[in-house]
XYZ file of C-alpha atoms in Angstrom:
207
model
C 16.578 -2.136 -40.575
C 15.459 -3.419 -37.273
C 13.399 -2.466 -34.198
C 15.085 -1.880 -30.696
C 13.871 -0.915 -27.753
C 15.783 1.121 -25.280
C 15.420 2.218 -22.113
C 15.488 6.019 -20.421
C 15.129 5.945 -16.721
C 12.063 4.095 -15.902
C 10.685 3.994 -19.741
C 11.070 1.949 -22.633
C 10.992 3.308 -26.180
C 10.466 1.297 -29.450
C 12.650 2.526 -32.066
C 13.361 1.653 -35.610
C 16.979 1.558 -36.343
C 19.326 1.208 -39.759
C 22.512 -0.423 -39.518
C 24.890 1.035 -42.005
C 28.802 1.430 -42.596
C 30.479 4.870 -42.034
C 32.861 6.257 -44.538
C 35.729 4.702 -43.005
C 33.600 1.079 -43.203
C 32.451 1.426 -39.423
C 29.704 -0.551 -38.694
C 27.108 1.790 -36.984
C 23.321 2.376 -36.463
C 21.219 5.433 -36.678
C 17.487 5.898 -35.374
C 15.488 6.169 -38.308
C 11.991 6.830 -36.243
C 10.675 6.262 -32.468
C 7.601 4.427 -32.651
C 6.743 5.578 -28.976
C 6.869 4.239 -25.662
C 6.691 0.298 -24.976
C 3.517 0.273 -23.543
C 1.836 2.167 -26.019
C 3.056 0.145 -29.291
C 2.016 -3.122 -27.056
C -1.648 -1.318 -26.711
C -1.636 -1.187 -30.465
C -0.450 2.410 -30.782
C 1.685 1.290 -33.768
C -0.799 -0.895 -35.507
C -1.428 1.652 -38.656
C 2.168 1.785 -39.405
C 2.356 -2.056 -38.864
C -0.509 -2.669 -40.999
C 0.570 -0.264 -43.728
C 4.514 -2.036 -43.758
C 2.541 -5.388 -44.178
C 0.373 -4.257 -47.341
C 3.482 -2.865 -48.844
C 4.820 -6.311 -47.994
C 2.030 -8.028 -49.790
C 0.969 -9.767 -46.414
C -1.976 -9.833 -44.335
C -2.135 -7.152 -41.904
C -2.752 -7.793 -38.061
C -6.318 -7.653 -38.630
C -6.519 -10.186 -41.379
C -4.531 -12.690 -39.585
C -2.358 -15.324 -41.749
C -5.318 -17.831 -41.791
C -3.363 -20.581 -40.339
C -5.101 -22.709 -37.600
C -2.998 -23.265 -34.369
C -3.650 -25.938 -31.776
C -3.479 -25.375 -28.231
C -2.946 -28.341 -25.789
C -6.262 -29.518 -23.864
C -7.028 -32.058 -21.376
C -9.961 -34.476 -21.708
C -12.958 -33.759 -19.477
C -16.359 -35.068 -21.468
C -16.038 -38.400 -19.935
C -14.666 -37.706 -16.270
C -17.223 -34.600 -16.081
C -20.369 -37.297 -16.766
C -18.854 -39.891 -14.553
C -18.765 -37.203 -12.098
C -22.494 -36.133 -12.301
C -23.338 -40.010 -12.072
C -20.993 -40.414 -9.212
C -22.967 -37.673 -7.249
C -26.219 -38.904 -8.883
C -25.868 -41.919 -7.285
C -24.971 -40.650 -3.744
C -21.646 -42.032 -3.922
C -19.955 -38.620 -3.119
C -21.697 -38.042 0.234
C -22.046 -41.414 1.373
C -18.371 -42.818 1.043
C -17.029 -39.028 2.081
C -19.074 -40.173 5.560
C -17.353 -43.358 5.482
C -14.123 -42.718 4.826
C -13.731 -39.228 6.825
C -11.036 -38.858 9.595
C -9.227 -41.566 8.184
C -6.795 -39.487 6.704
C -5.531 -36.239 6.355
C -6.199 -36.041 2.720
C -9.777 -36.727 0.801
C -10.107 -40.037 0.463
C -13.547 -40.060 -1.250
C -11.578 -37.717 -3.919
C -8.965 -40.005 -4.330
C -11.147 -42.920 -4.658
C -13.013 -41.160 -7.662
C -9.990 -40.658 -9.301
C -8.647 -44.359 -9.440
C -12.489 -45.529 -10.385
C -12.765 -43.086 -12.886
C -9.220 -44.010 -14.574
C -10.416 -47.711 -14.267
C -13.603 -46.884 -16.246
C -11.582 -44.333 -18.626
C -8.010 -45.370 -19.470
C -6.819 -48.268 -16.755
C -3.204 -47.433 -15.483
C -1.353 -48.199 -12.360
C -1.281 -46.052 -9.529
C 2.066 -44.015 -11.178
C 0.282 -44.054 -14.429
C -2.916 -42.477 -12.834
C -0.222 -39.852 -12.114
C 0.606 -39.543 -16.077
C -3.370 -40.039 -16.999
C -4.040 -36.346 -15.193
C -1.722 -35.279 -16.961
C -4.041 -35.290 -20.146
C -7.583 -35.275 -18.172
C -9.413 -33.282 -15.950
C -11.566 -34.897 -13.010
C -14.056 -32.103 -11.588
C -13.286 -30.662 -8.674
C -9.783 -32.573 -7.804
C -6.638 -30.743 -8.335
C -4.370 -32.760 -10.393
C -1.469 -31.577 -7.699
C -3.408 -32.831 -4.817
C -3.021 -36.368 -6.431
C 0.199 -37.933 -5.722
C 1.209 -41.718 -5.399
C 1.657 -41.595 -1.889
C -2.000 -40.393 -0.975
C -3.336 -43.133 -3.951
C -1.518 -45.726 -1.773
C -2.702 -44.265 1.583
C -6.134 -44.327 -0.454
C -6.044 -48.128 -0.942
C -5.215 -48.616 2.969
C -8.195 -46.776 4.294
C -10.395 -48.839 1.650
C -8.966 -51.564 3.294
C -9.512 -50.788 6.776
C -13.486 -49.580 5.748
C -13.839 -52.395 3.453
C -17.093 -53.993 5.066
C -18.583 -50.095 5.664
C -18.261 -49.419 2.029
C -19.577 -52.660 0.689
C -22.722 -52.069 3.160
C -23.113 -48.700 1.700
C -22.483 -49.620 -1.633
C -25.464 -52.416 -1.468
C -27.731 -49.694 0.024
C -27.150 -47.379 -2.771
C -27.151 -49.430 -5.688
C -30.283 -52.195 -4.217
C -32.962 -49.844 -5.087
C -31.565 -49.608 -8.956
C -31.795 -53.630 -9.004
C -34.300 -56.743 -8.365
C -35.947 -56.392 -4.541
C -35.235 -59.837 -4.333
C -31.750 -59.734 -4.767
C -29.809 -62.037 -1.966
C -26.481 -62.503 -3.769
C -24.195 -60.401 -5.570
C -20.956 -61.241 -7.195
C -18.447 -58.214 -8.416
C -15.516 -59.170 -10.618
C -11.866 -58.290 -9.087
C -9.900 -59.057 -12.013
C -6.862 -57.248 -12.507
C -6.185 -55.237 -15.721
C -3.054 -57.735 -16.219
C -0.872 -59.830 -14.278
C 3.101 -60.732 -15.285
C 5.463 -62.842 -13.923
C 9.422 -62.462 -13.546
C 9.983 -66.015 -12.830
C 8.426 -69.553 -13.497
C 6.950 -71.248 -10.545
C 4.977 -73.853 -10.610
C 1.095 -74.177 -10.626
C 1.516 -70.241 -10.612
C -1.371 -68.705 -12.910
C 1.233 -65.948 -13.899
C 3.324 -66.560 -16.788
C 7.206 -65.206 -17.494
C 6.788 -61.838 -19.618
């Protein structure tokens, strides 16, 4: 026997159907029972019948479950959530938005935030950031709003505003550092460098 859904007008019904062969050996079907309208079955109207059949088969009922654990895919959010809180606490969000606003038709501050967070959490290339966002969630930044082109245009924006951004950053961070500070060094080392050709006095090496 098997369950079959039939349609009558605008309604659908769930029926228990038996397959058999008639006296001539022809395969036929006959309705053993009508379990009710489809929406009623989906709402649990036939659960008692289902549970009875499960008990008779020696299997767990719907309420008891199978005891098996299923895992749904999840996106990482802990590190980016903490970084977002720190980003705002340091005043970066508002300050950088003031410097970068009206520069582009998109929110460059949010894209800058994505690139900084990626560098801290799982350094990738610009295209790699898009792959990273498939498994990581940056609060307040919809993944679909981040495109490779926008990331590149954000880098152009940063170049245009470099002096203003550096001054803003220094203003925000100086209270956390030595008040007698006169010079700051910061590292601009890339994640990795590769070369495709051999060149004399070249820092990169083939491969």
